[in-house]
Amino acid sequence: MKKKSVRSKGNSKNNSGSKGKPQKSAPAKYPRHAVSKSLRIPQAILEQNAGKPCSVKESATFLGVGAAGPYQVEVSSGIKYGFLERPEAGQISVTELAKKALRPKSPQDKLEAIREAVLQAPIVSDV
């Protein structure tokens, strides 16, 4: 006697209710990258664009990567640490804090800038 596999409609592996579309998670309230990785974009803007404001797409071009998905998360981390800011919609620019970390004028400047970035990052500073 063979057993039949009974599978109800609601017991599929993807029981999210959406028809084939992945669900978006809420944006993180904390930076999702390490401080050192979050300095990558400001450094590229300083080297390739002389520190002038540019679009996210232009900054991605400076690094040779695509401007979608993971890159947007990296930009978000840079903003949360205080290394990047949005002077106007669609633009990002390097902050004084990032310049202090990337082009220190004294031996302690880089350490102080990184410490300040961690202390102002949401959620991370609470810990």
mmCIF file with all atom_site columns, C-alpha atoms in Angstrom:
data_model
loop_
_atom_site.group_PDB
_atom_site.id
_atom_site.type_symbol
_atom_site.label_atom_id
_atom_site.label_alt_id
_atom_site.label_comp_id
_atom_site.label_asym_id
_atom_site.label_entity_id
_atom_site.label_seq_id
_atom_site.pdbx_PDB_ins_code
_atom_site.Cartn_x
_atom_site.Cartn_y
_atom_site.Cartn_z
_atom_site.occupancy
_atom_site.B_iso_or_equiv
_atom_site.pdbx_formal_charge
_atom_site.auth_seq_id
_atom_site.auth_comp_id
_atom_site.auth_asym_id
_atom_site.auth_atom_id
_atom_site.pdbx_PDB_model_num
ATOM 1   C CA . MET A 1 1   ? 0.000  0.000  0.000   1.00 0.00 ? 1   MET A CA 1
ATOM 2   C CA . LYS A 1 2   ? 1.464  3.335  -1.089  1.00 0.00 ? 2   LYS A CA 1
ATOM 3   C CA . LYS A 1 3   ? 1.154  6.435  1.040   1.00 0.00 ? 3   LYS A CA 1
ATOM 4   C CA . LYS A 1 4   ? 0.062  9.588  -0.686  1.00 0.00 ? 4   LYS A CA 1
ATOM 5   C CA . SER A 1 5   ? 1.796  12.811 0.120   1.00 0.00 ? 5   SER A CA 1
ATOM 6   C CA . VAL A 1 6   ? -0.833 15.296 1.156   1.00 0.00 ? 6   VAL A CA 1
ATOM 7   C CA . ARG A 1 7   ? 0.180  18.901 0.955   1.00 0.00 ? 7   ARG A CA 1
ATOM 8   C CA . SER A 1 8   ? -2.173 21.659 1.848   1.00 0.00 ? 8   SER A CA 1
ATOM 9   C CA . LYS A 1 9   ? -2.110 25.039 0.184   1.00 0.00 ? 9   LYS A CA 1
ATOM 10  C CA . GLY A 1 10  ? -0.866 26.937 3.235   1.00 0.00 ? 10  GLY A CA 1
ATOM 11  C CA . ASN A 1 11  ? 2.086  24.654 4.029   1.00 0.00 ? 11  ASN A CA 1
ATOM 12  C CA . SER A 1 12  ? 4.425  25.601 1.228   1.00 0.00 ? 12  SER A CA 1
ATOM 13  C CA . LYS A 1 13  ? 8.016  26.495 2.043   1.00 0.00 ? 13  LYS A CA 1
ATOM 14  C CA . ASN A 1 14  ? 7.492  30.148 1.136   1.00 0.00 ? 14  ASN A CA 1
ATOM 15  C CA . ASN A 1 15  ? 4.462  30.935 3.229   1.00 0.00 ? 15  ASN A CA 1
ATOM 16  C CA . SER A 1 16  ? 4.986  34.680 3.116   1.00 0.00 ? 16  SER A CA 1
ATOM 17  C CA . GLY A 1 17  ? 1.742  35.457 1.355   1.00 0.00 ? 17  GLY A CA 1
ATOM 18  C CA . SER A 1 18  ? 3.506  37.317 -1.438  1.00 0.00 ? 18  SER A CA 1
ATOM 19  C CA . LYS A 1 19  ? 3.367  35.722 -4.840  1.00 0.00 ? 19  LYS A CA 1
ATOM 20  C CA . GLY A 1 20  ? 7.025  35.222 -5.709  1.00 0.00 ? 20  GLY A CA 1
ATOM 21  C CA . LYS A 1 21  ? 8.142  38.676 -4.549  1.00 0.00 ? 21  LYS A CA 1
ATOM 22  C CA . PRO A 1 22  ? 10.785 38.835 -1.816  1.00 0.00 ? 22  PRO A CA 1
ATOM 23  C CA . GLN A 1 23  ? 9.754  40.816 1.234   1.00 0.00 ? 23  GLN A CA 1
ATOM 24  C CA . LYS A 1 24  ? 11.714 43.952 2.017   1.00 0.00 ? 24  LYS A CA 1
ATOM 25  C CA . SER A 1 25  ? 13.039 44.322 5.510   1.00 0.00 ? 25  SER A CA 1
ATOM 26  C CA . ALA A 1 26  ? 12.823 47.594 7.348   1.00 0.00 ? 26  ALA A CA 1
ATOM 27  C CA . PRO A 1 27  ? 15.947 49.745 7.058   1.00 0.00 ? 27  PRO A CA 1
ATOM 28  C CA . ALA A 1 28  ? 18.412 49.140 9.860   1.00 0.00 ? 28  ALA A CA 1
ATOM 29  C CA . LYS A 1 29  ? 18.685 51.787 12.534  1.00 0.00 ? 29  LYS A CA 1
ATOM 30  C CA . TYR A 1 30  ? 22.375 51.002 12.952  1.00 0.00 ? 30  TYR A CA 1
ATOM 31  C CA . PRO A 1 31  ? 25.307 50.965 10.490  1.00 0.00 ? 31  PRO A CA 1
ATOM 32  C CA . ARG A 1 32  ? 25.617 47.560 8.853   1.00 0.00 ? 32  ARG A CA 1
ATOM 33  C CA . HIS A 1 33  ? 29.319 47.948 8.026   1.00 0.00 ? 33  HIS A CA 1
ATOM 34  C CA . ALA A 1 34  ? 32.486 48.269 10.063  1.00 0.00 ? 34  ALA A CA 1
ATOM 35  C CA . VAL A 1 35  ? 33.901 51.756 10.536  1.00 0.00 ? 35  VAL A CA 1
ATOM 36  C CA . SER A 1 36  ? 36.908 51.001 8.332   1.00 0.00 ? 36  SER A CA 1
ATOM 37  C CA . LYS A 1 37  ? 34.692 49.799 5.451   1.00 0.00 ? 37  LYS A CA 1
ATOM 38  C CA . SER A 1 38  ? 32.488 52.882 5.800   1.00 0.00 ? 38  SER A CA 1
ATOM 39  C CA . LEU A 1 39  ? 35.486 55.070 4.977   1.00 0.00 ? 39  LEU A CA 1
ATOM 40  C CA . ARG A 1 40  ? 35.836 53.492 1.512   1.00 0.00 ? 40  ARG A CA 1
ATOM 41  C CA . ILE A 1 41  ? 33.295 55.769 -0.206  1.00 0.00 ? 41  ILE A CA 1
ATOM 42  C CA . PRO A 1 42  ? 34.508 59.045 1.356   1.00 0.00 ? 42  PRO A CA 1
ATOM 43  C CA . GLN A 1 43  ? 38.071 58.121 0.396   1.00 0.00 ? 43  GLN A CA 1
ATOM 44  C CA . ALA A 1 44  ? 37.047 57.511 -3.220  1.00 0.00 ? 44  ALA A CA 1
ATOM 45  C CA . ILE A 1 45  ? 35.189 60.838 -3.349  1.00 0.00 ? 45  ILE A CA 1
ATOM 46  C CA . LEU A 1 46  ? 38.233 62.654 -1.930  1.00 0.00 ? 46  LEU A CA 1
ATOM 47  C CA . GLU A 1 47  ? 40.616 60.991 -4.390  1.00 0.00 ? 47  GLU A CA 1
ATOM 48  C CA . GLN A 1 48  ? 38.453 60.976 -7.522  1.00 0.00 ? 48  GLN A CA 1
ATOM 49  C CA . ASN A 1 49  ? 36.293 64.079 -7.076  1.00 0.00 ? 49  ASN A CA 1
ATOM 50  C CA . ALA A 1 50  ? 38.427 66.324 -4.851  1.00 0.00 ? 50  ALA A CA 1
ATOM 51  C CA . GLY A 1 51  ? 35.880 65.975 -2.044  1.00 0.00 ? 51  GLY A CA 1
ATOM 52  C CA . LYS A 1 52  ? 33.111 67.754 -3.958  1.00 0.00 ? 52  LYS A CA 1
ATOM 53  C CA . PRO A 1 53  ? 29.493 66.557 -3.627  1.00 0.00 ? 53  PRO A CA 1
ATOM 54  C CA . CYS A 1 54  ? 28.430 63.968 -6.179  1.00 0.00 ? 54  CYS A CA 1
ATOM 55  C CA . SER A 1 55  ? 25.584 61.578 -6.874  1.00 0.00 ? 55  SER A CA 1
ATOM 56  C CA . VAL A 1 56  ? 25.514 58.068 -5.419  1.00 0.00 ? 56  VAL A CA 1
ATOM 57  C CA . LYS A 1 57  ? 25.860 56.686 -8.939  1.00 0.00 ? 57  LYS A CA 1
ATOM 58  C CA . GLU A 1 58  ? 28.984 58.791 -9.582  1.00 0.00 ? 58  GLU A CA 1
ATOM 59  C CA . SER A 1 59  ? 30.543 57.650 -6.308  1.00 0.00 ? 59  SER A CA 1
ATOM 60  C CA . ALA A 1 60  ? 29.878 54.022 -7.251  1.00 0.00 ? 60  ALA A CA 1
ATOM 61  C CA . THR A 1 61  ? 31.609 54.665 -10.572 1.00 0.00 ? 61  THR A CA 1
ATOM 62  C CA . PHE A 1 62  ? 34.681 55.952 -8.690  1.00 0.00 ? 62  PHE A CA 1
ATOM 63  C CA . LEU A 1 63  ? 34.909 52.544 -6.984  1.00 0.00 ? 63  LEU A CA 1
ATOM 64  C CA . GLY A 1 64  ? 34.005 50.525 -10.074 1.00 0.00 ? 64  GLY A CA 1
ATOM 65  C CA . VAL A 1 65  ? 30.881 48.967 -8.558  1.00 0.00 ? 65  VAL A CA 1
ATOM 66  C CA . GLY A 1 66  ? 27.145 49.111 -9.204  1.00 0.00 ? 66  GLY A CA 1
ATOM 67  C CA . ALA A 1 67  ? 25.090 51.737 -7.393  1.00 0.00 ? 67  ALA A CA 1
ATOM 68  C CA . ALA A 1 68  ? 22.224 49.451 -6.358  1.00 0.00 ? 68  ALA A CA 1
ATOM 69  C CA . GLY A 1 69  ? 21.543 47.139 -3.438  1.00 0.00 ? 69  GLY A CA 1
ATOM 70  C CA . PRO A 1 70  ? 24.610 46.532 -1.261  1.00 0.00 ? 70  PRO A CA 1
ATOM 71  C CA . TYR A 1 71  ? 26.187 49.821 -2.293  1.00 0.00 ? 71  TYR A CA 1
ATOM 72  C CA . GLN A 1 72  ? 23.141 51.738 -1.036  1.00 0.00 ? 72  GLN A CA 1
ATOM 73  C CA . VAL A 1 73  ? 23.537 49.978 2.322   1.00 0.00 ? 73  VAL A CA 1
ATOM 74  C CA . GLU A 1 74  ? 27.207 50.999 2.411   1.00 0.00 ? 74  GLU A CA 1
ATOM 75  C CA . VAL A 1 75  ? 26.236 54.627 1.706   1.00 0.00 ? 75  VAL A CA 1
ATOM 76  C CA . SER A 1 76  ? 23.689 54.395 4.522   1.00 0.00 ? 76  SER A CA 1
ATOM 77  C CA . SER A 1 77  ? 26.373 53.126 6.908   1.00 0.00 ? 77  SER A CA 1
ATOM 78  C CA . GLY A 1 78  ? 28.654 56.012 5.953   1.00 0.00 ? 78  GLY A CA 1
ATOM 79  C CA . ILE A 1 79  ? 25.866 58.482 6.704   1.00 0.00 ? 79  ILE A CA 1
ATOM 80  C CA . LYS A 1 80  ? 25.080 56.844 10.058  1.00 0.00 ? 80  LYS A CA 1
ATOM 81  C CA . TYR A 1 81  ? 28.721 57.046 11.135  1.00 0.00 ? 81  TYR A CA 1
ATOM 82  C CA . GLY A 1 82  ? 28.838 60.694 10.077  1.00 0.00 ? 82  GLY A CA 1
ATOM 83  C CA . PHE A 1 83  ? 31.391 60.208 7.268   1.00 0.00 ? 83  PHE A CA 1
ATOM 84  C CA . LEU A 1 84  ? 28.904 61.144 4.535   1.00 0.00 ? 84  LEU A CA 1
ATOM 85  C CA . GLU A 1 85  ? 26.050 63.624 4.383   1.00 0.00 ? 85  GLU A CA 1
ATOM 86  C CA . ARG A 1 86  ? 23.298 64.503 1.938   1.00 0.00 ? 86  ARG A CA 1
ATOM 87  C CA . PRO A 1 87  ? 23.567 68.228 1.105   1.00 0.00 ? 87  PRO A CA 1
ATOM 88  C CA . GLU A 1 88  ? 20.570 67.846 -1.232  1.00 0.00 ? 88  GLU A CA 1
ATOM 89  C CA . ALA A 1 89  ? 18.423 65.040 -2.578  1.00 0.00 ? 89  ALA A CA 1
ATOM 90  C CA . GLY A 1 90  ? 20.387 62.553 -4.674  1.00 0.00 ? 90  GLY A CA 1
ATOM 91  C CA . GLN A 1 91  ? 23.779 63.945 -3.639  1.00 0.00 ? 91  GLN A CA 1
ATOM 92  C CA . ILE A 1 92  ? 26.338 62.817 -1.059  1.00 0.00 ? 92  ILE A CA 1
ATOM 93  C CA . SER A 1 93  ? 29.387 64.635 0.220   1.00 0.00 ? 93  SER A CA 1
ATOM 94  C CA . VAL A 1 94  ? 32.299 63.973 2.542   1.00 0.00 ? 94  VAL A CA 1
ATOM 95  C CA . THR A 1 95  ? 32.082 65.400 6.073   1.00 0.00 ? 95  THR A CA 1
ATOM 96  C CA . GLU A 1 96  ? 34.833 67.016 8.115   1.00 0.00 ? 96  GLU A CA 1
ATOM 97  C CA . LEU A 1 97  ? 34.857 63.926 10.331  1.00 0.00 ? 97  LEU A CA 1
ATOM 98  C CA . ALA A 1 98  ? 35.748 61.716 7.349   1.00 0.00 ? 98  ALA A CA 1
ATOM 99  C CA . LYS A 1 99  ? 38.451 64.168 6.264   1.00 0.00 ? 99  LYS A CA 1
ATOM 100 C CA . LYS A 1 100 ? 39.871 64.076 9.782   1.00 0.00 ? 100 LYS A CA 1
ATOM 101 C CA . ALA A 1 101 ? 40.026 60.258 9.650   1.00 0.00 ? 101 ALA A CA 1
ATOM 102 C CA . LEU A 1 102 ? 41.377 60.002 6.097   1.00 0.00 ? 102 LEU A CA 1
ATOM 103 C CA . ARG A 1 103 ? 43.785 62.951 6.117   1.00 0.00 ? 103 ARG A CA 1
ATOM 104 C CA . PRO A 1 104 ? 44.870 63.365 9.736   1.00 0.00 ? 104 PRO A CA 1
ATOM 105 C CA . LYS A 1 105 ? 46.904 66.439 10.648  1.00 0.00 ? 105 LYS A CA 1
ATOM 106 C CA . SER A 1 106 ? 48.209 64.886 13.853  1.00 0.00 ? 106 SER A CA 1
ATOM 107 C CA . PRO A 1 107 ? 48.857 61.289 14.908  1.00 0.00 ? 107 PRO A CA 1
ATOM 108 C CA . GLN A 1 108 ? 45.739 61.264 17.132  1.00 0.00 ? 108 GLN A CA 1
ATOM 109 C CA . ASP A 1 109 ? 43.304 62.686 14.540  1.00 0.00 ? 109 ASP A CA 1
ATOM 110 C CA . LYS A 1 110 ? 42.421 59.366 12.912  1.00 0.00 ? 110 LYS A CA 1
ATOM 111 C CA . LEU A 1 111 ? 41.768 57.618 16.230  1.00 0.00 ? 111 LEU A CA 1
ATOM 112 C CA . GLU A 1 112 ? 39.679 60.548 17.511  1.00 0.00 ? 112 GLU A CA 1
ATOM 113 C CA . ALA A 1 113 ? 37.617 60.647 14.307  1.00 0.00 ? 113 ALA A CA 1
ATOM 114 C CA . ILE A 1 114 ? 36.885 56.913 14.403  1.00 0.00 ? 114 ILE A CA 1
ATOM 115 C CA . ARG A 1 115 ? 35.999 57.106 18.088  1.00 0.00 ? 115 ARG A CA 1
ATOM 116 C CA . GLU A 1 116 ? 33.642 60.022 17.414  1.00 0.00 ? 116 GLU A CA 1
ATOM 117 C CA . ALA A 1 117 ? 32.014 58.157 14.514  1.00 0.00 ? 117 ALA A CA 1
ATOM 118 C CA . VAL A 1 118 ? 31.297 55.106 16.664  1.00 0.00 ? 118 VAL A CA 1
ATOM 119 C CA . LEU A 1 119 ? 29.924 57.252 19.484  1.00 0.00 ? 119 LEU A CA 1
ATOM 120 C CA . GLN A 1 120 ? 27.476 59.032 17.179  1.00 0.00 ? 120 GLN A CA 1
ATOM 121 C CA . ALA A 1 121 ? 26.273 55.937 15.289  1.00 0.00 ? 121 ALA A CA 1
ATOM 122 C CA . PRO A 1 122 ? 22.719 55.003 16.221  1.00 0.00 ? 122 PRO A CA 1
ATOM 123 C CA . ILE A 1 123 ? 22.271 51.896 18.403  1.00 0.00 ? 123 ILE A CA 1
ATOM 124 C CA . VAL A 1 124 ? 26.063 51.258 18.423  1.00 0.00 ? 124 VAL A CA 1
ATOM 125 C CA . SER A 1 125 ? 26.637 54.302 20.622  1.00 0.00 ? 125 SER A CA 1
ATOM 126 C CA . ASP A 1 126 ? 24.048 53.003 23.104  1.00 0.00 ? 126 ASP A CA 1
ATOM 127 C CA . VAL A 1 127 ? 26.087 49.850 23.618  1.00 0.00 ? 127 VAL A CA 1
#
